[in-house]
Short mmCIF file of C-alpha atoms in Angstrom, two decimals:
data_model
loop_
_atom_site.label_atom_id
_atom_site.label_comp_id
_atom_site.label_asym_id
_atom_site.label_seq_id
_atom_site.Cartn_x
_atom_site.Cartn_y
_atom_site.Cartn_z
CA MET A 218 94.28 260.60 -12.78
CA ASN A 219 94.22 258.75 -9.47
CA TYR A 220 92.31 256.22 -10.98
CA LEU A 221 94.53 255.86 -14.23
CA ALA A 222 97.41 255.28 -12.00
CA LYS A 223 95.72 252.49 -9.99
CA LYS A 224 94.50 250.73 -12.99
CA PRO A 225 97.44 248.82 -13.66
CA ALA A 226 97.74 247.56 -10.17
CA VAL A 227 93.92 246.41 -10.18
CA ILE A 228 94.07 245.00 -13.45
CA ALA A 229 97.71 242.76 -11.66
CA VAL A 230 95.46 241.73 -8.44
CA ASN A 231 92.69 240.53 -11.32
CA ILE A 232 95.16 238.44 -13.23
CA ILE A 233 96.48 237.30 -10.27
CA ARG A 234 93.49 236.34 -8.67
CA TRP A 235 91.70 234.46 -11.76
CA VAL A 236 95.56 232.14 -12.34
CA LEU A 237 95.38 231.15 -9.15
CA LEU A 238 91.55 230.34 -9.13
CA VAL A 239 91.98 228.42 -12.21
CA PHE A 240 94.71 226.54 -10.61
CA VAL A 241 93.10 225.44 -8.06
CA LEU A 242 90.27 225.04 -10.11
CA ALA A 243 92.44 222.29 -11.97
CA SER A 244 93.86 221.09 -9.29
CA LEU A 245 90.65 219.89 -7.62
CA VAL A 246 89.56 218.19 -10.82
CA ILE A 247 92.44 216.15 -11.04
CA THR A 248 91.75 215.27 -7.27
CA ILE A 249 88.44 214.41 -8.22
CA TYR A 250 90.29 211.89 -10.80
CA ARG A 251 92.40 210.63 -8.39
CA VAL A 252 90.45 209.99 -5.81
CA SER A 253 87.58 208.40 -8.00
CA ASP A 254 90.75 206.45 -10.39
CA ARG A 255 89.49 202.93 -9.52
CA LYS A 256 92.20 201.15 -11.25
CA SER A 257 92.92 197.69 -9.63
CA VAL A 258 94.19 194.24 -10.33
CA PRO A 259 92.25 191.70 -11.28
CA GLU A 260 90.24 189.56 -8.99
CA GLY A 261 92.82 186.39 -7.46
CA ILE A 262 96.05 187.54 -8.94
CA SER A 263 98.75 186.06 -7.24
CA LEU A 264 101.77 187.78 -5.72
CA PHE A 265 104.10 186.52 -8.49
CA GLU A 266 101.54 187.55 -11.24
CA GLN A 267 101.89 190.75 -9.56
CA LEU A 268 105.39 191.54 -8.50
CA GLN A 269 106.59 190.03 -11.53
CA PRO A 270 109.85 188.53 -10.53
CA ASP A 271 113.00 187.60 -12.81
CA SER A 272 112.61 183.78 -11.95
CA ARG A 273 109.90 181.32 -10.07
CA ASP A 274 112.89 181.13 -7.85
CA GLN A 275 113.42 184.51 -6.41
CA VAL A 276 114.18 185.97 -3.05
CA MET A 277 112.60 190.08 -3.62
CA VAL A 278 112.91 193.53 -1.73
CA VAL A 279 110.02 195.24 -1.86
CA LEU A 280 110.00 199.15 -0.87
CA PHE A 281 106.57 200.36 -0.37
CA HIS A 282 106.53 204.15 -0.54
CA PHE A 283 103.67 206.56 -1.09
CA ARG A 284 103.49 208.60 -4.19
CA GLU A 285 104.76 211.71 -2.43
CA ARG A 286 108.57 211.06 -1.93
CA CYS A 287 109.89 212.16 0.99
CA GLU A 288 113.40 212.04 2.83
CA THR A 289 112.55 208.93 4.71
CA CYS A 290 111.53 206.74 1.04
CA LEU A 291 114.19 208.04 -0.21
CA ASN A 292 117.03 207.30 1.82
CA MET A 293 115.50 204.12 2.15
CA GLU A 294 115.92 203.74 -1.52
CA GLN A 295 119.30 204.78 -1.39
CA TYR A 296 120.79 202.56 1.09
CA THR A 297 118.81 199.37 -0.37
CA ARG A 298 119.97 199.29 -3.65
CA GLY A 299 123.62 200.38 -2.42
CA PHE A 300 123.71 197.46 -0.43
CA LEU A 301 122.02 195.04 -2.59
CA GLN A 302 124.32 196.26 -5.52
CA ASP A 303 127.21 194.89 -3.41
CA TYR A 304 125.34 191.80 -2.14
CA ASN A 305 124.32 190.56 -5.63
CA ARG A 306 128.08 191.18 -6.34
CA GLY A 307 129.69 189.22 -3.42
CA LYS A 308 127.09 186.50 -4.85
CA GLY A 309 128.25 186.06 -8.38
CA GLY A 310 126.95 189.21 -10.31
CA ASP A 311 123.35 188.24 -10.74
CA ASP A 312 120.38 189.62 -9.31
CA SER A 313 120.21 187.15 -6.74
CA VAL A 314 118.10 189.44 -4.64
CA ARG A 315 115.75 191.52 -6.38
CA PHE A 316 115.11 195.46 -5.43
CA GLN A 317 111.88 196.69 -6.51
CA LEU A 318 109.81 199.75 -5.71
CA GLU A 319 105.65 199.66 -5.08
CA VAL A 320 103.49 202.62 -4.76
CA ILE A 321 101.11 202.62 -1.20
CA ASN A 322 98.70 204.84 -2.79
CA ASP A 323 98.29 203.34 -6.07
CA ASN A 324 94.85 201.42 -6.39
CA ARG A 325 96.49 198.68 -8.42
CA ASN A 326 98.51 197.69 -5.07
CA VAL A 327 95.45 197.62 -2.52
CA ASN A 328 96.01 194.25 -2.54
CA LEU A 329 99.46 194.61 -1.74
CA VAL A 330 98.98 197.11 1.19
CA ARG A 331 96.48 194.92 2.81
CA HIS A 332 98.25 192.08 2.57
CA PHE A 333 101.81 193.37 3.87
CA ASN A 334 99.88 195.74 6.18
CA THR A 335 101.95 198.35 5.31
CA TYR A 336 101.08 202.19 6.53
CA THR A 337 104.01 204.09 5.66
CA SER A 338 107.47 203.65 3.77
CA THR A 339 108.14 199.71 4.60
CA LEU A 340 110.63 197.15 3.26
CA VAL A 341 109.17 193.38 2.58
CA LEU A 342 111.80 190.72 2.02
CA ILE A 343 109.64 187.59 0.20
CA VAL A 344 110.68 184.50 -1.15
CA PHE A 345 109.38 182.35 -4.11
CA GLU A 346 109.84 179.28 -4.52
CA ASN A 347 108.12 177.64 -7.95
CA GLY A 348 106.61 180.93 -8.43
CA GLU A 349 104.86 180.69 -5.20
CA GLU A 350 105.09 183.04 -2.20
CA LYS A 351 107.35 181.03 0.15
CA GLN A 352 108.43 183.12 3.12
CA VAL A 353 107.88 187.13 3.81
CA LYS A 354 109.11 189.24 6.29
CA VAL A 355 107.62 192.90 7.08
CA LEU A 356 110.25 195.27 7.95
CA ASN A 357 107.74 197.68 9.49
CA ASN A 358 110.35 199.48 11.87
CA ALA A 359 112.94 200.23 8.79
CA TRP A 360 111.85 204.01 8.24
CA GLN A 361 113.40 204.57 11.96
CA LEU A 362 116.66 204.23 10.84
CA HIS A 363 116.84 206.22 7.71
CA ARG A 364 119.03 208.61 8.86
CA ASP A 365 121.72 206.13 9.58
CA GLN A 366 122.91 204.76 6.70
CA GLU A 367 125.33 202.26 8.90
CA ALA A 368 122.76 201.32 11.16
CA TYR A 369 120.35 200.77 8.15
CA THR A 370 122.58 199.08 5.89
CA ALA A 371 123.76 196.53 9.42
CA MET A 372 120.06 196.17 10.03
CA LEU A 373 119.25 194.90 6.03
CA GLU A 374 122.35 192.49 6.12
CA ASN A 375 121.44 190.58 8.90
CA GLU A 376 117.66 190.49 8.14
CA ILE A 377 118.54 189.30 4.68
CA GLU A 378 121.02 186.51 5.68
CA SER A 379 118.64 185.25 8.75
CA PHE A 380 115.84 185.11 6.15
CA ILE A 381 117.71 183.25 3.44
CA GLN A 382 119.30 181.12 5.92
CA GLN A 383 115.69 180.49 7.58
CA HIS A 384 114.51 179.53 4.07
CA HIS A 385 117.36 177.22 3.51
CA GLU A 386 116.88 175.16 6.89
CA MET B 1391 102.71 204.43 36.66
CA ASN B 1392 106.23 205.21 35.53
CA ASP B 1393 105.76 203.45 32.47
CA PHE B 1394 102.49 205.48 31.97
CA VAL B 1395 104.21 208.95 32.59
CA ILE B 1396 107.19 208.07 30.18
CA ALA B 1397 104.24 206.85 27.58
CA ALA B 1398 102.90 210.42 28.03
CA GLY B 1399 105.97 212.29 27.53
CA THR B 1400 106.79 210.47 24.34
CA CYS B 1401 103.37 211.25 22.94
CA ILE B 1402 104.48 214.96 23.16
CA VAL B 1403 107.94 214.53 21.76
CA THR B 1404 106.61 212.83 19.05
CA GLY B 1405 103.88 215.55 18.62
CA ILE B 1406 107.10 218.36 18.28
CA ILE B 1407 109.09 215.91 16.38
CA THR B 1408 105.85 215.45 13.63
CA THR B 1409 105.87 219.56 13.11
CA ILE B 1410 109.59 220.12 12.97
CA ASN B 1411 110.39 217.28 10.75
CA PRO B 1412 111.86 218.24 7.35
CA CYS B 1413 108.74 216.19 5.79
CA PRO B 1414 105.63 218.58 6.40
CA LEU B 1415 107.91 221.61 6.59
CA THR B 1416 105.33 223.35 3.83
CA THR B 1417 102.08 222.72 5.92
CA THR B 1418 103.98 224.04 9.24
CA ILE B 1419 105.44 226.81 7.45
CA ALA B 1420 101.51 227.62 5.85
CA SER B 1421 100.39 226.73 9.50
CA ILE B 1422 102.38 229.47 10.74
CA GLY B 1423 101.34 231.75 7.75
CA PHE B 1424 97.66 230.86 9.13
CA LEU B 1425 98.16 231.58 12.73
CA SER B 1426 99.87 234.44 12.32
CA GLY B 1427 97.65 236.28 9.89
CA TYR B 1428 95.70 236.57 13.24
CA SER B 1429 97.66 238.98 14.44
CA GLN B 1430 95.19 242.59 15.27
CA LYS B 1431 94.45 241.09 18.93
CA THR B 1432 96.46 238.94 20.69
CA ARG B 1433 93.13 237.60 22.64
CA HIS B 1434 92.20 237.09 19.12
CA MET B 1435 95.10 234.99 18.23
CA THR B 1436 94.88 233.01 21.23
CA MET B 1437 91.15 232.06 20.45
CA VAL B 1438 92.68 231.00 16.94
CA VAL B 1439 95.15 228.88 18.42
CA LEU B 1440 92.98 227.09 20.47
CA LEU B 1441 90.42 226.58 18.13
CA PHE B 1442 93.12 225.33 15.32
CA LEU B 1443 94.51 222.83 18.28
CA LEU B 1444 90.77 221.48 19.03
CA GLY B 1445 90.83 220.67 15.47
CA PHE B 1446 94.07 218.99 15.49
CA LEU B 1447 92.52 217.12 18.37
CA THR B 1448 89.14 215.91 16.91
CA SER B 1449 91.22 214.53 13.87
CA TYR B 1450 93.23 212.55 15.93
CA PHE B 1451 90.99 211.41 18.55
CA VAL B 1452 88.54 210.50 16.12
CA LEU B 1453 91.09 208.05 14.10
CA ALA B 1454 92.59 206.74 17.17
CA ILE B 1455 88.70 205.71 18.59
CA LEU B 1456 88.08 204.22 15.28
CA LEU B 1457 91.80 202.39 15.12
CA SER B 1458 91.58 201.00 18.62
CA SER B 1459 87.89 200.25 18.24
CA GLY B 1460 88.58 198.16 15.75
CA LEU B 1461 86.70 199.45 13.19
CA ILE B 1462 89.03 200.33 10.63
CA ALA B 1463 92.74 199.11 9.51
CA ILE B 1464 95.83 201.60 9.95
CA PRO B 1465 96.95 200.38 6.55
CA GLU B 1466 93.57 201.44 4.88
CA VAL B 1467 93.36 204.36 6.94
CA SER B 1468 96.83 205.79 6.30
CA ARG B 1469 96.32 205.05 2.25
CA GLY B 1470 92.83 206.69 2.26
CA LEU B 1471 94.21 209.38 3.91
CA GLN B 1472 97.34 210.05 1.61
CA GLN B 1473 94.50 209.51 -1.24
CA SER B 1474 92.01 212.32 -0.43
CA PHE B 1475 93.08 214.70 2.54
CA SER B 1476 96.80 215.05 1.28
CA LEU B 1477 95.84 215.63 -2.38
CA ILE B 1478 93.15 218.61 -1.40
CA ILE B 1479 95.38 220.33 1.10
CA GLY B 1480 97.44 222.26 -1.58
CA PRO B 1481 94.16 223.88 -3.14
CA LEU B 1482 92.70 224.51 0.10
CA LEU B 1483 95.37 226.63 1.36
CA ILE B 1484 95.41 228.58 -1.54
CA ILE B 1485 91.70 229.48 -1.04
CA VAL B 1486 92.39 230.33 2.46
CA GLY B 1487 95.47 232.09 1.62
CA MET B 1488 93.45 234.14 -0.61
CA PHE B 1489 91.27 234.94 1.75
CA GLN B 1490 93.87 236.21 4.31
CA ALA B 1491 95.91 238.24 1.29
CA LYS B 1492 92.19 239.61 0.44
CA LEU B 1493 92.17 238.82 -2.88
CA ILE B 1494 88.93 237.18 -2.65
CA LYS B 1495 86.19 238.93 -0.14
CA ILE B 1496 82.72 237.53 0.57
CA ARG B 1497 80.17 240.10 0.98
CA PHE B 1498 77.24 239.24 2.97
CA LYS B 1499 74.23 240.56 0.93
CA VAL B 1500 71.77 237.77 2.36
CA HIS B 1501 69.71 237.55 5.68
CA THR B 1502 71.87 235.97 7.70
CA GLY B 1503 69.98 235.19 10.85
CA LYS B 1504 70.97 237.11 14.13
CA ALA B 1505 73.82 234.88 15.10
CA MET B 1506 75.57 235.27 11.86
CA THR B 1507 74.96 239.07 11.78
CA TRP B 1508 76.23 239.21 15.25
CA ILE B 1509 79.65 237.39 14.43
CA ILE B 1510 80.22 239.38 11.21
CA LYS B 1511 79.91 242.69 13.59
CA ARG B 1512 82.24 241.74 16.29
CA LYS B 1513 84.39 240.87 12.75
CA TRP B 1514 84.89 237.49 13.95
CA SER B 1515 86.99 235.45 11.66
CA GLY B 1516 88.90 232.72 13.04
CA LEU B 1517 86.29 230.02 13.59
CA GLU B 1518 87.35 228.46 10.28
CA ALA B 1519 90.50 227.66 12.47
CA PHE B 1520 88.59 224.42 13.72
CA PRO B 1521 88.33 222.93 10.21
CA MET B 1522 91.87 224.28 8.88
CA GLY B 1523 93.42 222.43 12.01
CA ALA B 1524 91.32 219.49 11.44
CA LEU B 1525 91.98 218.89 7.65
CA ILE B 1526 96.05 219.75 8.51
CA ALA B 1527 96.33 217.09 10.84
CA LEU B 1528 94.86 214.37 8.45
CA GLY B 1529 97.31 215.62 5.44
CA PHE B 1530 99.73 212.96 6.49
CA CYS B 1531 103.13 212.99 4.74
CA PRO B 1532 105.00 209.56 4.91
CA THR B 1533 106.90 210.39 8.21
CA THR B 1534 104.13 211.64 10.49
CA ALA B 1535 102.38 209.03 8.94
CA ALA B 1536 105.16 206.73 10.57
CA ILE B 1537 104.86 208.23 13.64
CA PHE B 1538 101.22 208.74 14.08
CA PHE B 1539 100.42 204.91 13.08
CA GLY B 1540 103.48 203.35 14.12
CA VAL B 1541 104.51 204.95 17.13
CA LEU B 1542 101.41 207.07 18.36
CA ILE B 1543 98.39 204.65 18.01
CA PRO B 1544 99.71 201.45 19.09
CA LEU B 1545 100.98 203.29 22.42
CA ALA B 1546 97.34 205.06 22.92
CA ILE B 1547 96.16 201.19 22.53
CA ARG B 1548 98.53 199.74 24.66
CA HIS B 1549 98.05 201.99 27.64
CA GLY B 1550 94.41 202.62 26.74
CA GLN B 1551 94.43 206.30 26.27
CA PRO B 1552 92.44 206.82 23.06
CA LEU B 1553 91.75 210.48 24.24
CA LEU B 1554 94.39 211.49 26.45
CA PHE B 1555 97.68 210.68 24.32
CA PRO B 1556 95.90 212.00 20.92
CA LEU B 1557 95.42 215.17 22.89
CA LEU B 1558 98.88 215.24 24.30
CA TYR B 1559 100.12 214.62 20.53
CA ALA B 1560 98.22 217.86 19.40
CA LEU B 1561 99.47 219.99 22.06
CA GLY B 1562 103.27 218.66 21.04
CA ALA B 1563 102.01 219.37 17.60
CA VAL B 1564 100.45 222.30 18.03
CA LEU B 1565 103.13 224.06 20.46
CA PRO B 1566 106.09 224.83 18.17
CA LEU B 1567 103.36 226.68 15.35
CA ALA B 1568 101.70 228.43 18.44
CA ILE B 1569 105.24 229.64 19.55
CA ILE B 1570 106.56 230.77 16.30
CA SER B 1571 103.60 232.35 15.28
CA TYR B 1572 103.68 234.11 18.58
CA LEU B 1573 107.02 235.31 18.58
CA ILE B 1574 106.55 236.45 14.60
CA VAL B 1575 103.38 238.88 16.00
CA ALA B 1576 105.03 239.76 19.02
CA GLY B 1577 108.25 240.63 17.00
CA VAL B 1578 106.17 242.74 14.45
CA LYS B 1579 104.33 244.76 17.40
CA THR B 1580 107.60 245.34 19.25
CA GLY B 1581 108.81 247.11 15.99
CA GLY B 1582 105.91 249.41 16.36
CA ASN B 1583 105.72 249.71 12.40
CA LYS B 1584 101.66 250.25 11.81
CA ASN B 1585 102.71 249.18 8.42
CA TRP B 1586 104.25 245.81 9.26
CA GLN B 1587 101.09 245.34 11.56
CA ARG B 1588 98.81 245.64 8.44
CA LEU B 1589 100.46 243.85 6.42
CA LEU B 1590 101.25 240.68 7.97
CA PRO B 1591 97.92 238.81 7.37
CA VAL B 1592 98.46 239.91 3.57
CA ILE B 1593 101.94 238.39 3.91
CA SER B 1594 100.66 235.40 5.94
CA GLY B 1595 98.25 235.09 3.05
CA TRP B 1596 100.53 234.83 0.30
CA ILE B 1597 102.94 232.54 2.47
CA MET B 1598 100.12 230.03 2.25
CA ILE B 1599 99.09 230.46 -1.33
CA LEU B 1600 102.81 229.76 -2.36
CA ALA B 1601 102.99 226.64 0.04
CA GLY B 1602 99.49 225.18 -1.09
CA ILE B 1603 100.98 225.74 -4.86
CA TYR B 1604 103.97 223.85 -3.89
CA LEU B 1605 101.76 221.05 -2.16
CA ALA B 1606 99.61 220.91 -5.21
CA VAL B 1607 102.53 220.74 -8.02
CA GLN B 1608 104.40 218.21 -5.74
CA ARG B 1609 101.33 215.89 -4.94
CA LEU B 1610 99.09 216.64 -7.81
CA TRP B 1611 100.88 217.70 -11.16
CA LEU B 1612 103.86 215.74 -11.25
#
């Protein structure tokens, strides 16, 4: 009688145990697949070919972030997107400064991570001229302002203005 | 000297900020679950906390040494850790949580030698706190990666302190975890209800399992 009363609980625990173990096993398979995934960009590809801007002469703001999104990079994306919308509208409506997202822990971006020395959510300003990288600025510490939209936007405006001005000089 | 003291203080504070930051909240909850699971004896729990801290310290120290000696580059390490340790933390927490919640039991039937028999007879479970601390320390989230690689490592290199500064950072990171775990255990013991004392490791185990499922889904399945 006692055994019969306990049986449903034992069965439930066994089911939970095996469901969890199968989930762990499946997760480990995905982990191994992700770790061993060696998809990469072709050797010698240029930054222009990889980032694929709209035109051969383009100013770009690239936000590098990890696949796992968190408050820091989500805020940075939201602030940057909002600022550039207003900025581009003020410049006549076209995408004079283009915004792009790139994943740091994507094997296809290994060369970009090395090139720009990014280790966390990072903004990179790039000027392409005639399909070639002419000027680059890496804003490594932009993440520190991710909780202050006003300060972040002011910093970004200042950096973009001086960056473009430097390019014209 | 003053500059050094400020830098050392910064290491402790950044360690605390790392833990109380919302970004690694799931691993923080799991760590508290792990530590408060060893609630049967306070002395035993202190030992577990120290081993957990030692795990944290070892990981940070090894990283600081490798980075400050220039053997590896910060972007490579940050990317590599996100590609490996961050992914494995979810499944690992589930397994450890299952042990803690007694969903898995290992029965030693093989001859394990004198040392192992002594450990098992003394019911000394807790050695796993060391690798657990080491792995959790390496499971950086974007914000903790920014703090560790962008603030701590440059500070340690600038002051030539690849051991002391990571130690202070690890202390700061483990301090909130230890305090909350001790408070939980003390609260349950003060309540005097034997059932709660017996159930605490099981509840802690389930907290770890849920945290592990959340991390695995977030980092692997989505």
